XYZ file of C-alpha atoms in Angstrom:
391
model
C 28.666 8.372 -25.432
C 25.886 6.026 -24.420
C 25.789 3.395 -27.105
C 27.844 1.868 -29.926
C 25.983 -0.368 -32.414
C 28.411 -2.871 -33.991
C 27.361 -4.415 -37.326
C 29.530 -6.989 -38.986
C 28.816 -7.404 -42.717
C 29.745 -9.970 -45.326
C 28.157 -9.793 -48.789
C 24.652 -8.749 -47.660
C 24.639 -5.244 -49.112
C 20.823 -4.764 -49.414
C 20.073 -6.177 -46.013
C 22.857 -4.001 -44.587
C 21.348 -0.823 -46.159
C 17.868 -1.659 -44.651
C 19.490 -2.465 -41.240
C 21.559 0.732 -41.020
C 18.471 2.818 -42.012
C 16.487 1.261 -39.140
C 19.357 1.687 -36.683
C 19.798 5.339 -37.592
C 16.078 5.989 -36.926
C 16.387 4.146 -33.609
C 19.401 6.250 -32.441
C 18.015 9.694 -33.111
C 17.535 10.541 -29.481
C 20.601 8.692 -28.085
C 24.181 9.845 -27.916
C 25.530 7.048 -30.101
C 27.493 5.791 -33.030
C 27.211 3.027 -35.629
C 30.247 1.003 -36.531
C 30.066 -1.226 -39.633
C 32.932 -3.782 -40.097
C 33.107 -5.321 -43.543
C 34.766 -8.759 -43.867
C 36.121 -8.207 -47.373
C 32.721 -8.423 -49.213
C 32.823 -8.970 -52.895
C 29.593 -7.063 -53.472
C 29.272 -3.231 -53.297
C 28.500 -3.122 -49.554
C 31.408 -0.690 -48.814
C 30.621 1.564 -51.847
C 27.015 1.750 -50.652
C 28.032 2.626 -47.089
C 30.328 5.384 -48.178
C 27.699 6.883 -50.471
C 24.564 6.499 -48.411
C 25.947 6.637 -44.895
C 29.060 8.752 -44.970
C 28.871 9.513 -41.264
C 28.877 5.864 -40.206
C 32.235 4.577 -39.093
C 33.241 1.952 -41.657
C 36.085 -0.525 -41.101
C 37.164 -2.510 -44.113
C 39.019 -5.778 -43.418
C 41.194 -7.103 -46.233
C 40.049 -10.671 -45.533
C 37.054 -12.479 -44.057
C 38.248 -12.750 -40.403
C 35.133 -14.481 -39.189
C 32.321 -13.426 -36.774
C 34.230 -13.353 -33.431
C 37.253 -11.444 -34.648
C 35.203 -9.087 -36.823
C 33.064 -8.060 -33.896
C 36.069 -7.720 -31.565
C 37.651 -5.300 -34.077
C 34.406 -3.322 -34.070
C 34.332 -3.061 -30.255
C 37.999 -2.000 -30.201
C 36.861 1.113 -32.172
C 33.729 1.735 -30.015
C 33.323 4.594 -27.485
C 29.925 3.869 -26.101
C 29.281 2.901 -22.468
C 27.003 0.192 -23.903
C 27.429 -1.797 -27.104
C 25.033 -3.763 -29.198
C 26.249 -6.550 -31.405
C 23.752 -6.556 -34.253
C 23.478 -8.712 -37.388
C 23.239 -6.898 -40.718
C 20.115 -8.852 -41.684
C 17.999 -7.280 -38.900
C 15.460 -4.505 -38.737
C 14.995 -2.658 -35.385
C 11.990 -0.453 -34.374
C 12.447 3.228 -33.794
C 12.149 2.779 -29.966
C 14.148 -0.479 -29.685
C 17.321 0.945 -28.246
C 15.544 3.412 -26.009
C 13.560 0.591 -24.417
C 16.536 -1.755 -24.081
C 18.695 1.028 -22.661
C 16.035 1.939 -20.100
C 15.742 -1.674 -19.075
C 19.517 -2.202 -18.862
C 19.983 0.853 -16.653
C 17.592 -0.621 -14.032
C 19.510 -3.907 -13.644
C 22.125 -4.103 -10.847
C 23.750 -7.284 -12.175
C 23.478 -6.634 -15.889
C 25.056 -9.099 -18.248
C 23.638 -9.361 -21.713
C 20.224 -8.242 -22.879
C 18.593 -10.031 -25.869
C 15.260 -9.177 -27.458
C 12.285 -10.885 -29.137
C 13.366 -11.896 -32.678
C 11.036 -12.827 -35.465
C 11.806 -14.032 -38.970
C 10.680 -12.429 -42.251
C 7.313 -14.256 -42.019
C 6.549 -12.771 -38.640
C 7.171 -15.932 -36.648
C 8.979 -15.956 -33.328
C 12.535 -17.267 -33.477
C 13.035 -19.621 -30.467
C 16.887 -19.015 -30.455
C 16.032 -15.518 -28.962
C 16.473 -17.241 -25.549
C 18.270 -20.454 -24.656
C 19.639 -22.417 -21.781
C 23.182 -23.764 -21.102
C 23.787 -26.601 -23.591
C 24.843 -29.414 -21.205
C 25.160 -32.795 -22.876
C 21.519 -33.696 -22.171
C 20.191 -30.265 -23.181
C 22.124 -30.355 -26.432
C 20.817 -33.890 -26.998
C 17.217 -32.759 -26.624
C 17.911 -30.057 -29.214
C 19.572 -32.203 -31.893
C 16.933 -34.981 -31.528
C 14.003 -32.457 -31.347
C 12.838 -33.891 -27.967
C 12.164 -30.300 -27.004
C 9.438 -30.233 -29.676
C 7.894 -33.456 -28.568
C 7.870 -32.578 -24.829
C 7.679 -28.747 -24.659
C 6.199 -28.765 -21.132
C 8.769 -31.173 -19.692
C 11.365 -29.583 -17.398
C 13.839 -32.125 -18.592
C 13.370 -31.425 -22.317
C 12.501 -27.698 -22.585
C 15.702 -26.035 -21.524
C 17.587 -25.520 -24.754
C 15.159 -22.759 -25.887
C 14.450 -21.567 -22.254
C 10.795 -22.647 -22.605
C 10.215 -21.742 -18.975
C 9.698 -18.221 -20.357
C 6.991 -17.460 -22.894
C 8.071 -15.400 -25.936
C 6.069 -12.522 -24.444
C 7.613 -12.685 -21.035
C 10.754 -10.887 -19.911
C 13.061 -12.816 -17.589
C 16.438 -14.234 -16.768
C 17.999 -16.677 -19.249
C 21.457 -18.168 -19.718
C 22.186 -17.925 -23.392
C 21.389 -15.180 -25.973
C 21.851 -15.146 -29.726
C 24.528 -13.200 -31.534
C 22.045 -11.480 -33.823
C 21.328 -8.993 -30.999
C 23.440 -8.743 -27.830
C 23.308 -5.621 -25.679
C 25.782 -5.171 -22.882
C 28.268 -2.810 -21.312
C 31.455 -2.371 -23.263
C 33.451 -2.703 -20.090
C 31.999 -6.137 -19.447
C 32.598 -7.257 -23.047
C 36.251 -6.321 -22.663
C 36.391 -7.891 -19.190
C 35.517 -11.323 -20.547
C 37.760 -10.839 -23.563
C 35.009 -10.450 -26.182
C 34.247 -13.253 -28.523
C 36.629 -16.202 -28.455
C 38.291 -16.052 -31.848
C 38.944 -19.877 -31.703
C 35.227 -20.609 -31.498
C 33.520 -22.927 -33.942
C 30.438 -21.731 -35.834
C 27.335 -21.783 -33.662
C 29.284 -21.586 -30.347
C 30.474 -18.026 -30.253
C 27.337 -16.361 -28.794
C 26.894 -19.332 -26.361
C 30.507 -18.946 -25.179
C 30.175 -15.201 -24.676
C 26.890 -15.547 -22.827
C 28.388 -18.225 -20.528
C 31.541 -16.208 -19.832
C 29.342 -13.283 -18.768
C 27.513 -15.634 -16.329
C 30.836 -16.751 -14.901
C 31.554 -13.093 -13.996
C 28.430 -13.226 -11.757
C 26.223 -11.234 -14.111
C 22.679 -12.058 -15.218
C 21.513 -12.306 -18.801
C 17.992 -11.175 -19.737
C 15.525 -11.911 -22.458
C 13.510 -8.688 -23.044
C 10.254 -9.093 -24.855
C 9.078 -5.512 -25.000
C 10.603 -4.751 -28.329
C 10.692 -6.950 -31.472
C 13.404 -7.174 -34.112
C 13.205 -8.828 -37.478
C 16.053 -11.290 -38.194
C 15.717 -12.438 -41.745
C 18.341 -15.255 -41.609
C 16.917 -16.943 -38.617
C 17.685 -20.485 -37.696
C 16.292 -22.742 -40.400
C 13.844 -25.382 -39.463
C 15.411 -27.670 -42.071
C 18.511 -29.354 -40.802
C 20.838 -31.669 -42.585
C 23.954 -33.705 -41.749
C 26.296 -30.743 -42.308
C 24.382 -28.561 -39.878
C 24.285 -31.292 -37.264
C 27.989 -31.976 -37.577
C 28.805 -28.288 -37.048
C 26.384 -28.122 -34.113
C 28.102 -31.203 -32.592
C 31.599 -29.527 -33.074
C 30.308 -26.282 -31.535
C 28.871 -28.053 -28.541
C 32.076 -30.124 -27.941
C 34.164 -26.939 -28.226
C 32.014 -25.278 -25.605
C 32.092 -28.255 -23.253
C 35.809 -28.874 -23.649
C 36.586 -25.177 -22.883
C 34.286 -24.774 -19.932
C 33.934 -28.219 -18.392
C 37.215 -29.888 -19.430
C 35.543 -33.206 -20.228
C 34.653 -33.318 -23.829
C 34.235 -37.195 -23.809
C 31.148 -36.766 -21.734
C 29.765 -34.792 -24.603
C 31.004 -36.778 -27.600
C 29.118 -40.041 -27.073
C 25.548 -38.612 -26.445
C 26.050 -35.972 -29.177
C 27.257 -38.560 -31.695
C 24.198 -40.657 -30.981
C 22.021 -37.587 -31.074
C 23.301 -36.523 -34.500
C 22.451 -39.922 -35.962
C 18.968 -39.799 -34.449
C 18.499 -36.263 -35.652
C 19.498 -37.086 -39.206
C 17.087 -39.965 -39.394
C 14.323 -37.907 -37.853
C 14.734 -34.996 -40.258
C 15.117 -37.408 -43.264
C 11.767 -38.931 -42.382
C 10.216 -35.519 -41.872
C 11.345 -34.450 -45.292
C 9.903 -37.561 -46.841
C 6.557 -36.986 -45.140
C 6.501 -33.342 -46.158
C 7.750 -34.118 -49.643
C 10.415 -32.283 -51.640
C 10.864 -28.610 -51.199
C 8.206 -26.840 -53.089
C 9.022 -24.414 -55.803
C 8.830 -20.842 -54.603
C 5.394 -19.568 -55.234
C 4.676 -16.235 -56.902
C 2.364 -13.949 -54.926
C -1.173 -13.976 -56.241
C -1.633 -10.238 -55.690
C 0.176 -7.318 -54.114
C -0.885 -4.663 -51.622
C 1.236 -1.516 -51.265
C 0.947 0.389 -47.966
C 2.175 3.866 -48.917
C 1.027 7.366 -49.804
C 2.491 7.371 -53.254
C 0.232 6.121 -56.069
C 3.121 6.654 -58.443
C 5.112 4.075 -56.517
C 2.343 1.498 -56.911
C 2.569 1.909 -60.654
C 6.416 1.599 -60.581
C 6.191 -1.600 -58.484
C 3.562 -3.000 -60.789
C 5.948 -2.773 -63.692
C 8.648 -4.391 -61.598
C 6.592 -7.385 -60.499
C 4.576 -7.474 -63.703
C 1.340 -7.613 -61.834
C -1.409 -5.230 -60.633
C -0.611 -3.684 -57.208
C -3.396 -2.622 -54.973
C -2.881 0.532 -52.973
C -3.788 1.660 -49.445
C -2.932 5.248 -48.622
C -1.169 4.876 -45.291
C -1.356 8.648 -44.658
C -5.167 8.891 -44.733
C -6.031 5.334 -43.888
C -3.410 4.502 -41.326
C -5.846 3.471 -38.684
C -7.600 1.001 -40.996
C -7.369 -2.449 -39.458
C -5.673 -4.586 -42.166
C -7.645 -7.532 -40.851
C -10.814 -5.963 -42.007
C -9.480 -5.626 -45.568
C -9.990 -8.570 -47.873
C -6.431 -9.837 -48.300
C -6.332 -13.064 -50.240
C -4.317 -16.022 -49.309
C -0.984 -15.810 -51.153
C -0.936 -11.988 -51.104
C 2.216 -9.953 -50.565
C 2.129 -6.799 -48.456
C 4.720 -4.168 -49.528
C 5.585 -1.677 -46.847
C 6.883 1.726 -48.003
C 9.188 2.867 -45.278
C 8.848 6.437 -46.478
C 5.422 6.412 -44.796
C 5.334 3.233 -42.769
C 7.697 3.302 -39.758
C 9.986 0.384 -38.983
C 7.949 -0.273 -35.836
C 4.737 -0.445 -37.834
C 6.441 -2.735 -40.410
C 7.467 -5.111 -37.588
C 4.014 -4.998 -36.003
C 2.324 -5.855 -39.295
C 4.660 -8.849 -39.708
C 3.675 -10.127 -36.252
C -0.057 -9.459 -36.577
C -0.477 -11.197 -39.881
C 1.855 -14.139 -39.530
C 0.613 -17.544 -40.603
C -2.159 -16.180 -42.716
C -0.777 -17.082 -46.116
C 0.597 -13.541 -46.459
C 4.206 -12.570 -47.301
C 5.963 -9.277 -46.655
C 8.545 -6.942 -48.343
C 9.865 -3.693 -47.053
C 10.860 -0.881 -49.406
C 13.545 1.160 -47.574
C 13.286 4.911 -47.605
C 14.933 6.401 -50.756
C 15.840 3.031 -52.147
C 15.174 1.232 -55.457
C 14.404 -2.223 -54.173
C 12.031 -4.165 -51.937
C 13.403 -6.780 -49.573
C 12.105 -9.534 -47.349
C 11.768 -13.308 -46.836
C 8.763 -15.349 -47.914
C 9.696 -18.428 -45.878
C 11.342 -19.198 -42.568
C 13.675 -21.488 -44.479
C 15.155 -19.153 -46.996
C 17.630 -16.323 -46.765
C 15.426 -13.603 -48.173
C 14.838 -11.960 -51.511
C 15.748 -8.647 -53.121
C 13.592 -7.277 -55.958
C 14.760 -4.209 -57.914
C 11.858 -2.028 -58.801
C 13.409 0.978 -60.524
């Protein structure tokens, strides 16, 4: 078997359904398997999996064992030569795994491959590629120096800004939302460290792979949506957890946590002040706005009428079967509009491309998974997404 896709789920039933649908489409031409591990969800994630995806291997934990152990359990049951650790709140394109697999096979010193991640608004997620968080590098992250001096070689290492988002190349650290590597290598380094603090597990795994003499790569030629991307709004709790994660990493690998503690403690205080001032300037979080109008990309006029009842507003319709080649930029899409993508007719790759092409234009996006009764997406880079039942 070539590939095992490992998806760890906890209480994100609707995102999981969308994710597995996209993964199934992406694995059609690959000898592969999907393994879903559920960390004792209280929603109906497992019931949905058994009903809708009976051929997917489902492992039900009787407690929430956390991200590292949950994924380790999944890999223990995997048979593929390669594995992909994948978050359940992601959407992959139909050719994502074929492209990544082809790239991986060409590398002699293959470590982990990560891909270009975007959030639900179509914007690039900088955590797609990162550098080793030495004390100074972590300091530039927590104080936002990397934003102030993006061209400085001293300040741009946390998000590996030596590489453009559309440039494939070597990086040190990749994000746990999508990590593609050989199963043998994963087992050789011992998998995720189950003692890791939040925010340090993927950093730790990436670094352990580097210690084995392997090379990690950021691969830009396929894009994956990650709805719960790293929020741009940070608070004291986030910063404290980040500090703990960095101290864990440095204590484990460099045996000198005191070198980390002082600059990080200072950085956290500076960061809290900086973000507090930013929030004051920006004002209080705005109440979530309701889309001014809706545009359905589909070939079902009936569906447009059903969605109109669900959102209680008129839904414009673009027949994707006959007008697929129409450039959406040439259509008058008002600011504040929401584009609804019917996956029955719009492929996952097309959905992702539309997100990217129309980002930052005052447009929001929802995907209606094939044979589902809901639309799902995220209208802001700072929220965790929204599910709207439409039938």
